[in-house]
mmCIF file with all atom_site columns, C-alpha atoms in Angstrom:
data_model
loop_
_atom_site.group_PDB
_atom_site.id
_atom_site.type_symbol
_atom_site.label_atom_id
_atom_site.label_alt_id
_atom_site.label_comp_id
_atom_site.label_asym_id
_atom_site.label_entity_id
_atom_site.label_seq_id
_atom_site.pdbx_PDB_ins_code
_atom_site.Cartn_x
_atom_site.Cartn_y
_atom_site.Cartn_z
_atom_site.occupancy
_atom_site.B_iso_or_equiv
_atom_site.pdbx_formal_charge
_atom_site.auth_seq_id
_atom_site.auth_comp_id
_atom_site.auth_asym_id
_atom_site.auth_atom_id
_atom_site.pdbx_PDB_model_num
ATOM 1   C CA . UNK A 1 1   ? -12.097 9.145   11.092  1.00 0.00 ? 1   UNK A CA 1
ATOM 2   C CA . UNK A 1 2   ? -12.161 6.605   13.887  1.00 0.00 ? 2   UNK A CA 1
ATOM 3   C CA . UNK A 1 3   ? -14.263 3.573   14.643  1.00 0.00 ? 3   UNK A CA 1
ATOM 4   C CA . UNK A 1 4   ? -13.747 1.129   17.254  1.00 0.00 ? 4   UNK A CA 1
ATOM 5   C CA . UNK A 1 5   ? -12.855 -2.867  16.853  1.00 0.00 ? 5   UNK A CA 1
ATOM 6   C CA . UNK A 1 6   ? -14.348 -5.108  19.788  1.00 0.00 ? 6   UNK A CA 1
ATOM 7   C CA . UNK A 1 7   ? -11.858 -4.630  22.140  1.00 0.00 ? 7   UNK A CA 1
ATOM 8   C CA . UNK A 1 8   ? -12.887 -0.788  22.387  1.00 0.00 ? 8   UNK A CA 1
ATOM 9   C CA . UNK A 1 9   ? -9.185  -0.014  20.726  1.00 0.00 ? 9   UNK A CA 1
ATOM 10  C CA . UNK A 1 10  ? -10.246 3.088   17.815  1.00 0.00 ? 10  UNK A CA 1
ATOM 11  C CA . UNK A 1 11  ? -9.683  2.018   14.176  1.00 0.00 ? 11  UNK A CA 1
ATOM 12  C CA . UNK A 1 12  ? -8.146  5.237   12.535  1.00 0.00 ? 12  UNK A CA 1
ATOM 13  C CA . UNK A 1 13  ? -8.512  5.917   8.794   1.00 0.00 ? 13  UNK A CA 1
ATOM 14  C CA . UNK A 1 14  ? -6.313  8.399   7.354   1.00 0.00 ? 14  UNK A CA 1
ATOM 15  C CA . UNK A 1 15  ? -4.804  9.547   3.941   1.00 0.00 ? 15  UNK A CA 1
ATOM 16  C CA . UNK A 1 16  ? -1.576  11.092  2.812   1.00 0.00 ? 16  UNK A CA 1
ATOM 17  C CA . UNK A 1 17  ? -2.594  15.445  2.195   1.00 0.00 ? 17  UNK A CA 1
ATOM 18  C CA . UNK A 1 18  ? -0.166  14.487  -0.898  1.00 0.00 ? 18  UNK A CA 1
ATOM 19  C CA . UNK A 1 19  ? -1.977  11.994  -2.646  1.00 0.00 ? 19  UNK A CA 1
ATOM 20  C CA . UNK A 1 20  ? -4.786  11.855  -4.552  1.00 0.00 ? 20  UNK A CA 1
ATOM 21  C CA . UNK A 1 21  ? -8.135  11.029  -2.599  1.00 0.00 ? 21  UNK A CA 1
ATOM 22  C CA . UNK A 1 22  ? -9.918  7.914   -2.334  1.00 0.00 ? 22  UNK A CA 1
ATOM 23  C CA . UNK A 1 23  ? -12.710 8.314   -4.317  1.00 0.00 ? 23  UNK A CA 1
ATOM 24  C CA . UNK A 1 24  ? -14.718 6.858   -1.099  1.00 0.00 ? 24  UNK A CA 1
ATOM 25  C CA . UNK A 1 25  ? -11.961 5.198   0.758   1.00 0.00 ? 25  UNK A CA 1
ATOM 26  C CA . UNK A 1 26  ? -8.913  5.829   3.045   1.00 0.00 ? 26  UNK A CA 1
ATOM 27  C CA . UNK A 1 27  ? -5.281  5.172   2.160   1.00 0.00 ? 27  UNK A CA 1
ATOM 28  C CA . UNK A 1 28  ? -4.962  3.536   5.383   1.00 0.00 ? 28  UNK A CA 1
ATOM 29  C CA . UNK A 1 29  ? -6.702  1.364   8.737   1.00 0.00 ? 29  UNK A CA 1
ATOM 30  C CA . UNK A 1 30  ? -4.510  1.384   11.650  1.00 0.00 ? 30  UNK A CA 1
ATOM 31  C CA . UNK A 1 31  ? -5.867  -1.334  13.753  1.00 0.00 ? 31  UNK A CA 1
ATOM 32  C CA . UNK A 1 32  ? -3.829  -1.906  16.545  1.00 0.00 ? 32  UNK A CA 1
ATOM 33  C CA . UNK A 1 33  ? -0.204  -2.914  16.058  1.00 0.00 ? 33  UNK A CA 1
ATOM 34  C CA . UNK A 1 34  ? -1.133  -3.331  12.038  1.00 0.00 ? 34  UNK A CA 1
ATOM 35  C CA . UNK A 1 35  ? -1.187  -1.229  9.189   1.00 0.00 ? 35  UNK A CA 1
ATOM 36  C CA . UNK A 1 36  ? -3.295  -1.898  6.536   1.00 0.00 ? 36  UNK A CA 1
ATOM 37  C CA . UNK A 1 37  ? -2.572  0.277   3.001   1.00 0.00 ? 37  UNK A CA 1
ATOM 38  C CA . UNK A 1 38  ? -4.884  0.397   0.480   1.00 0.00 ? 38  UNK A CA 1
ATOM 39  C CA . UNK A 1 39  ? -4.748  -1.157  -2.978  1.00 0.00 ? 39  UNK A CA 1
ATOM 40  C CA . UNK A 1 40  ? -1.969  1.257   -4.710  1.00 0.00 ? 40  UNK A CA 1
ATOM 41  C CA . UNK A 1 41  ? -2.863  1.928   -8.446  1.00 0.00 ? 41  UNK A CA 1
ATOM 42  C CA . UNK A 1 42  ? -0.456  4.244   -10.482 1.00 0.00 ? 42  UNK A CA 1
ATOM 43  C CA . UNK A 1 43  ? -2.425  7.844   -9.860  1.00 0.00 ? 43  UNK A CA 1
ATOM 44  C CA . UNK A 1 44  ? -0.016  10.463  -9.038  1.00 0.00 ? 44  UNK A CA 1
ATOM 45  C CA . UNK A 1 45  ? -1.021  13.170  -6.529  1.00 0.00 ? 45  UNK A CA 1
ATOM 46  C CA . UNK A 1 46  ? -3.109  15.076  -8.995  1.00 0.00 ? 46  UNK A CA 1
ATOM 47  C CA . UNK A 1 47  ? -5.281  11.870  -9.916  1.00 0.00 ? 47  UNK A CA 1
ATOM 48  C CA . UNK A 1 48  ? -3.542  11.354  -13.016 1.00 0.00 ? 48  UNK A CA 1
ATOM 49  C CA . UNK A 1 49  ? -2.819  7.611   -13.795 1.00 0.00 ? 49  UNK A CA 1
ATOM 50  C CA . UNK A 1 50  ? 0.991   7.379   -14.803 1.00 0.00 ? 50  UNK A CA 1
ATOM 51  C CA . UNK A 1 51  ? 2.721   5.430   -17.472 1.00 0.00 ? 51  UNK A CA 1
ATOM 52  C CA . UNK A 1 52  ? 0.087   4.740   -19.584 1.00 0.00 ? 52  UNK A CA 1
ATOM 53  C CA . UNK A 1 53  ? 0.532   1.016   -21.587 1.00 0.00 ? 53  UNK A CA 1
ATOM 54  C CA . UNK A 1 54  ? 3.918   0.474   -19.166 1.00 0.00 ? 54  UNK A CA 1
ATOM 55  C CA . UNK A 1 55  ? 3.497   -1.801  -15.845 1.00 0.00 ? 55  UNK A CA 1
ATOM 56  C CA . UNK A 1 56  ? 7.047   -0.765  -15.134 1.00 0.00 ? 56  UNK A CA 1
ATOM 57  C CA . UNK A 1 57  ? 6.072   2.790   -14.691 1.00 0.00 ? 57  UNK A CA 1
ATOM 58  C CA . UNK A 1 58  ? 2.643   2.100   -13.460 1.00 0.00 ? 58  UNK A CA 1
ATOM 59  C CA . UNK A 1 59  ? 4.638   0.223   -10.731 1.00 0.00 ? 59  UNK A CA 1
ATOM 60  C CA . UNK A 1 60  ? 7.062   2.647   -9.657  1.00 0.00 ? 60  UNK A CA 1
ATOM 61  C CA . UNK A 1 61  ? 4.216   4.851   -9.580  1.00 0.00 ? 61  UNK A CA 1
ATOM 62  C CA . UNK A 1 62  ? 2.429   2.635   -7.219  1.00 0.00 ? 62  UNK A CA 1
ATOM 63  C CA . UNK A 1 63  ? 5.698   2.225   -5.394  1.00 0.00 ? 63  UNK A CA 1
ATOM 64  C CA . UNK A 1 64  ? 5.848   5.486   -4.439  1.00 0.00 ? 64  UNK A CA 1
ATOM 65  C CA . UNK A 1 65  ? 2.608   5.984   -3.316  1.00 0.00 ? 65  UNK A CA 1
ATOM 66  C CA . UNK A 1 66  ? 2.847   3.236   -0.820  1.00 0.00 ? 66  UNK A CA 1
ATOM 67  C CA . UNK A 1 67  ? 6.185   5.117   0.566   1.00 0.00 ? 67  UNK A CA 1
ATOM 68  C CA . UNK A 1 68  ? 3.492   7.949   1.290   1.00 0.00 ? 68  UNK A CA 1
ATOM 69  C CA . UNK A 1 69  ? 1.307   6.121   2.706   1.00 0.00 ? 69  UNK A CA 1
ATOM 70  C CA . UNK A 1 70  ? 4.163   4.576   4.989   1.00 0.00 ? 70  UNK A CA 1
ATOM 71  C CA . UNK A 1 71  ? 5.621   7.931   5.803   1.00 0.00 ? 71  UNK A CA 1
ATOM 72  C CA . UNK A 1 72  ? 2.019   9.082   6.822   1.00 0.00 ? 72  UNK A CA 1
ATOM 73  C CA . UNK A 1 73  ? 1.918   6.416   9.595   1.00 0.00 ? 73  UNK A CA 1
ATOM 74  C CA . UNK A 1 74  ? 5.362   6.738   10.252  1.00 0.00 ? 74  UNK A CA 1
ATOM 75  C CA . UNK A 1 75  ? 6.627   3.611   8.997   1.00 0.00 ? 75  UNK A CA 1
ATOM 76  C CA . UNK A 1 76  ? 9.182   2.474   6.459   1.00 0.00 ? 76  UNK A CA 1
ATOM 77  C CA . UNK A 1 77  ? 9.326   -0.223  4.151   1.00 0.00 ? 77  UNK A CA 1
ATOM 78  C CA . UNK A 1 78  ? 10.916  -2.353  6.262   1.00 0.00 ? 78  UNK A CA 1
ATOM 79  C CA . UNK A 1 79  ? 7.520   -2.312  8.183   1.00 0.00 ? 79  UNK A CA 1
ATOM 80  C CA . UNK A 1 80  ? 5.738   -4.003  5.979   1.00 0.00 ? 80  UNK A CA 1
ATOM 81  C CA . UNK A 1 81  ? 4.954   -7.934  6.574   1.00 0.00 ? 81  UNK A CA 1
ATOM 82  C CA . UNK A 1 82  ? 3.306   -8.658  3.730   1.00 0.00 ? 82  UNK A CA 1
ATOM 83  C CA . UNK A 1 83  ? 2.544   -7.481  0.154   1.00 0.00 ? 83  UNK A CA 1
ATOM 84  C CA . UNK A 1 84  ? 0.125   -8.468  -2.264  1.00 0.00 ? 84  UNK A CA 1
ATOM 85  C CA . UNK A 1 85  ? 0.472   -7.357  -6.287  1.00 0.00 ? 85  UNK A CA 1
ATOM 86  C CA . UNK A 1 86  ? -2.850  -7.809  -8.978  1.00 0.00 ? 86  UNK A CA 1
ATOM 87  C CA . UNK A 1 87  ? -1.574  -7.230  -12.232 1.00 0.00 ? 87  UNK A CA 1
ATOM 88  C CA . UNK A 1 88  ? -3.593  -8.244  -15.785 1.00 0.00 ? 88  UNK A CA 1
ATOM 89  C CA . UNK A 1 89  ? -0.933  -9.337  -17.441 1.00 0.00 ? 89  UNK A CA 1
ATOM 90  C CA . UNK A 1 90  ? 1.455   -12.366 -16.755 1.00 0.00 ? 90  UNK A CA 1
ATOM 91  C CA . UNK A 1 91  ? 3.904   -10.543 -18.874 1.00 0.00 ? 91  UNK A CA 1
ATOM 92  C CA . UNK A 1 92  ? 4.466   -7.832  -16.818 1.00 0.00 ? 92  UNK A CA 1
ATOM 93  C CA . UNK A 1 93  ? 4.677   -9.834  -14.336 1.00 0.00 ? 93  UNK A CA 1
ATOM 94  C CA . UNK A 1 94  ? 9.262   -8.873  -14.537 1.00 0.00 ? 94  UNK A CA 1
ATOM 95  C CA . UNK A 1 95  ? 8.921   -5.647  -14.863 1.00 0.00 ? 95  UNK A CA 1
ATOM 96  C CA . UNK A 1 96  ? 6.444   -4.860  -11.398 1.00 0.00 ? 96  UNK A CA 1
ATOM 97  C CA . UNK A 1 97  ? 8.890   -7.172  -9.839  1.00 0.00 ? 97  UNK A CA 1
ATOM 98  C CA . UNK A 1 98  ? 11.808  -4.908  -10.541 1.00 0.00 ? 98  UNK A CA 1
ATOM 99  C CA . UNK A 1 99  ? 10.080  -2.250  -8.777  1.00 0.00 ? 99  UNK A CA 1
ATOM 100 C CA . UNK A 1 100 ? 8.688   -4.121  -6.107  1.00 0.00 ? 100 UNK A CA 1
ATOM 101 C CA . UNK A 1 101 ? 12.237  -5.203  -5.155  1.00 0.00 ? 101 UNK A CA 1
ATOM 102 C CA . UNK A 1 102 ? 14.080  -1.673  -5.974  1.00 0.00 ? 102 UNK A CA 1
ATOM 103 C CA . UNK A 1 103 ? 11.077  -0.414  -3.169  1.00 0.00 ? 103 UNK A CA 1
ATOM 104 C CA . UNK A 1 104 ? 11.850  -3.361  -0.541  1.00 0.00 ? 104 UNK A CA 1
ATOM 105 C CA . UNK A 1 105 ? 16.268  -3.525  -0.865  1.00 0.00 ? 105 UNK A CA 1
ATOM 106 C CA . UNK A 1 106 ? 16.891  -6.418  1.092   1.00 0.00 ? 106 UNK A CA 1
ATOM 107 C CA . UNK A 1 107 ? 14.058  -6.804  3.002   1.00 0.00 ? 107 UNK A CA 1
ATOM 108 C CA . UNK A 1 108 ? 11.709  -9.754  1.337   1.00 0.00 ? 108 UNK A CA 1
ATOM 109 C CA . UNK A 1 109 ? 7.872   -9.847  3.133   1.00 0.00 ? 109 UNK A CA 1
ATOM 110 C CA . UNK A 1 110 ? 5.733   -12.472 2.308   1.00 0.00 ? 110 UNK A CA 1
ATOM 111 C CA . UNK A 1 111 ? 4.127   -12.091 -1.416  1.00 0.00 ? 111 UNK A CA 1
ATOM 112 C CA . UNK A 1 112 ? 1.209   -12.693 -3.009  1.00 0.00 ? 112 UNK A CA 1
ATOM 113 C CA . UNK A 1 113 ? 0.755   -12.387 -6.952  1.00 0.00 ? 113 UNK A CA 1
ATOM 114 C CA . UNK A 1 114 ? -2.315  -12.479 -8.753  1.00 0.00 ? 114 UNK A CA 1
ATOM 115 C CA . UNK A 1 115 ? -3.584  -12.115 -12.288 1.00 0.00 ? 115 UNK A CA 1
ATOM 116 C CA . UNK A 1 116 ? -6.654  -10.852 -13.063 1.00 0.00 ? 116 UNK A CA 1
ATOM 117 C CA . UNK A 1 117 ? -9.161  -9.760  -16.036 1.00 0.00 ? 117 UNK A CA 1
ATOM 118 C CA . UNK A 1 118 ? -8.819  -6.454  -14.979 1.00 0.00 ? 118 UNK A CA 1
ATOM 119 C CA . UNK A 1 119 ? -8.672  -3.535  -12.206 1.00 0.00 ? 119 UNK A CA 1
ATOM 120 C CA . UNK A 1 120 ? -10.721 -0.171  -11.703 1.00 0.00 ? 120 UNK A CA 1
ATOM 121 C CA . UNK A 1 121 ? -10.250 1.136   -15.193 1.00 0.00 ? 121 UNK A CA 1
ATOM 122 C CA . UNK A 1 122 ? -8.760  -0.752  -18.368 1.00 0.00 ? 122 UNK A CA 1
ATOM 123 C CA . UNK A 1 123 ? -5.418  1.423   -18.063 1.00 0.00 ? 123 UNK A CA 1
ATOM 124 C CA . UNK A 1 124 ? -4.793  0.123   -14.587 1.00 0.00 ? 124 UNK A CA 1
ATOM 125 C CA . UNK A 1 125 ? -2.191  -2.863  -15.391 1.00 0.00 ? 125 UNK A CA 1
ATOM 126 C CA . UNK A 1 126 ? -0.774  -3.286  -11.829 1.00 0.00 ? 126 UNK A CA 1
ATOM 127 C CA . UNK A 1 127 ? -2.545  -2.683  -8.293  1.00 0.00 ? 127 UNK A CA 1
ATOM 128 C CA . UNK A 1 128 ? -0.662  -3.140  -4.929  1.00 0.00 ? 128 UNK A CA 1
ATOM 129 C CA . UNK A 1 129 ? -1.551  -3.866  -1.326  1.00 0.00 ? 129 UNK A CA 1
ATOM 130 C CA . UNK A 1 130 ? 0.526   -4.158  1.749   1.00 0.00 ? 130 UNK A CA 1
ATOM 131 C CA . UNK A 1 131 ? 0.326   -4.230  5.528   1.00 0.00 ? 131 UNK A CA 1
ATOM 132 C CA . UNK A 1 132 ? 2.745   -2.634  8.168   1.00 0.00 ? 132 UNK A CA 1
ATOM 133 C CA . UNK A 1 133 ? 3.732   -4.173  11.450  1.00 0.00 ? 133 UNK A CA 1
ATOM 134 C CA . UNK A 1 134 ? 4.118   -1.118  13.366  1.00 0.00 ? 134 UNK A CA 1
ATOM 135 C CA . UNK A 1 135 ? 3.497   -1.665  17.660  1.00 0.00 ? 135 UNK A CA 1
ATOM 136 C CA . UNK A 1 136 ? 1.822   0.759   19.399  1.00 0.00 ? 136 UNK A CA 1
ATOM 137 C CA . UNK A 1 137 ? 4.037   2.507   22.254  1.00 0.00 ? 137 UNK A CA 1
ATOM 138 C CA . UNK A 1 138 ? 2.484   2.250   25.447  1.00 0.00 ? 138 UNK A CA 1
ATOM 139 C CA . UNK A 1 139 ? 3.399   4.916   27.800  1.00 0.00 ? 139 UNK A CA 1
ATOM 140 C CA . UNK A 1 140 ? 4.471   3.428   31.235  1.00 0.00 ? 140 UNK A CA 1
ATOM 141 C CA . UNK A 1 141 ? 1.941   4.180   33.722  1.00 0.00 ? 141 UNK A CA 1
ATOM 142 C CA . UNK A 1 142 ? 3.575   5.642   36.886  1.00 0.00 ? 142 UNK A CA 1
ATOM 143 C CA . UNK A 1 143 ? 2.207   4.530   40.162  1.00 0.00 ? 143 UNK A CA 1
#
C-alpha cells in the first residue's frame, strides 16, 4: 500500500508474511531514506502474546519481531537510529534492557524509555518502537 508525502516520493506500508497482522496497521512506513517500525509487542507469528507475567521474555519476543521487520526492508540492526521502549513497570525496566542490548551488540542508538499505566491489553508489559536509517539507491542516470 502506497501513499505519497508532499514531495510526490510514495510512502510504502508493508508487513513481514511471518508475523502476525496488524490488526489495522502496517509493521512498517518507508518514507524516504527512513524506516519507521511499528510499536513491537510480544505476539509471536501466530498472534499469541509470549511470556506471559515475564518482561524478559515479552522482550526477546519483541526483539525478534523487530529483526523481521528489519529483514523485510532489508535492514539490520545496525540501521536503526533510534529506539523507543514503553514498559508498565519500572521494575522490569533490567530485564527489557538485557534484551534490548543482546538485539543491538555494540551498536547504541539513541533511547527513549517510558513508563506507562498500561499498553493494548493488561498482559502487554513491554512495547517497542524503532526507526531505520536506510538511503535510497539512486540509479545513475546515463546521458
Amino acid at each position: 500500500m502506497n501513499s505519497h508525502d508532499r514531495d510526490g516520493t510514495p510512502v510504502i506500508l508493508s508487513s513481514p508474511a511471518d508475523m502476525a497482522p496488524g490488526v489495522n496497521y502496517e509493521h512498517a512506513a518507508r518514507a524516504g531514506d527512513f524506516v519507521f517500525v511499528a510499536g513491537q509487542i510480544a505476539r509471536d507469528e501466530t498472534g499469541a502474546l509470549v511470556g506471559l507475567d515475564d518482561a524478559g521474555a515479552q522482550a526477546a519476543q519483541v526483539y525478534r519481531n523487530i529483526g523481521k521487520v528489519l529483514a523485510h526492508v532489508g535492514a539490520k540492526p545496525t540501521d536503526v537510529v533510534k529506539v523507543t521502549t514503553i514498559t508498565v513497570d519500572r521494575a522490569d525496566g533490567p530485564a527489557v534492557t538485557a534484551e534490548r542490548l543482546k538485539f543491538f551488540g555494540t551498536h547504541r542508538p539513541p533511547h527513549t524509555g517510558m513508563i506507562a499505566s498500561g499498553l493494548g491489553s493488561p498482559e502487554v508489559r513491554v512495547e517497542v518502537e524503532v526507526v531505520v536509517y536506510l538511503p535510497v539507491v539512486h540509479e545513475a542516470v546515463a546521458g
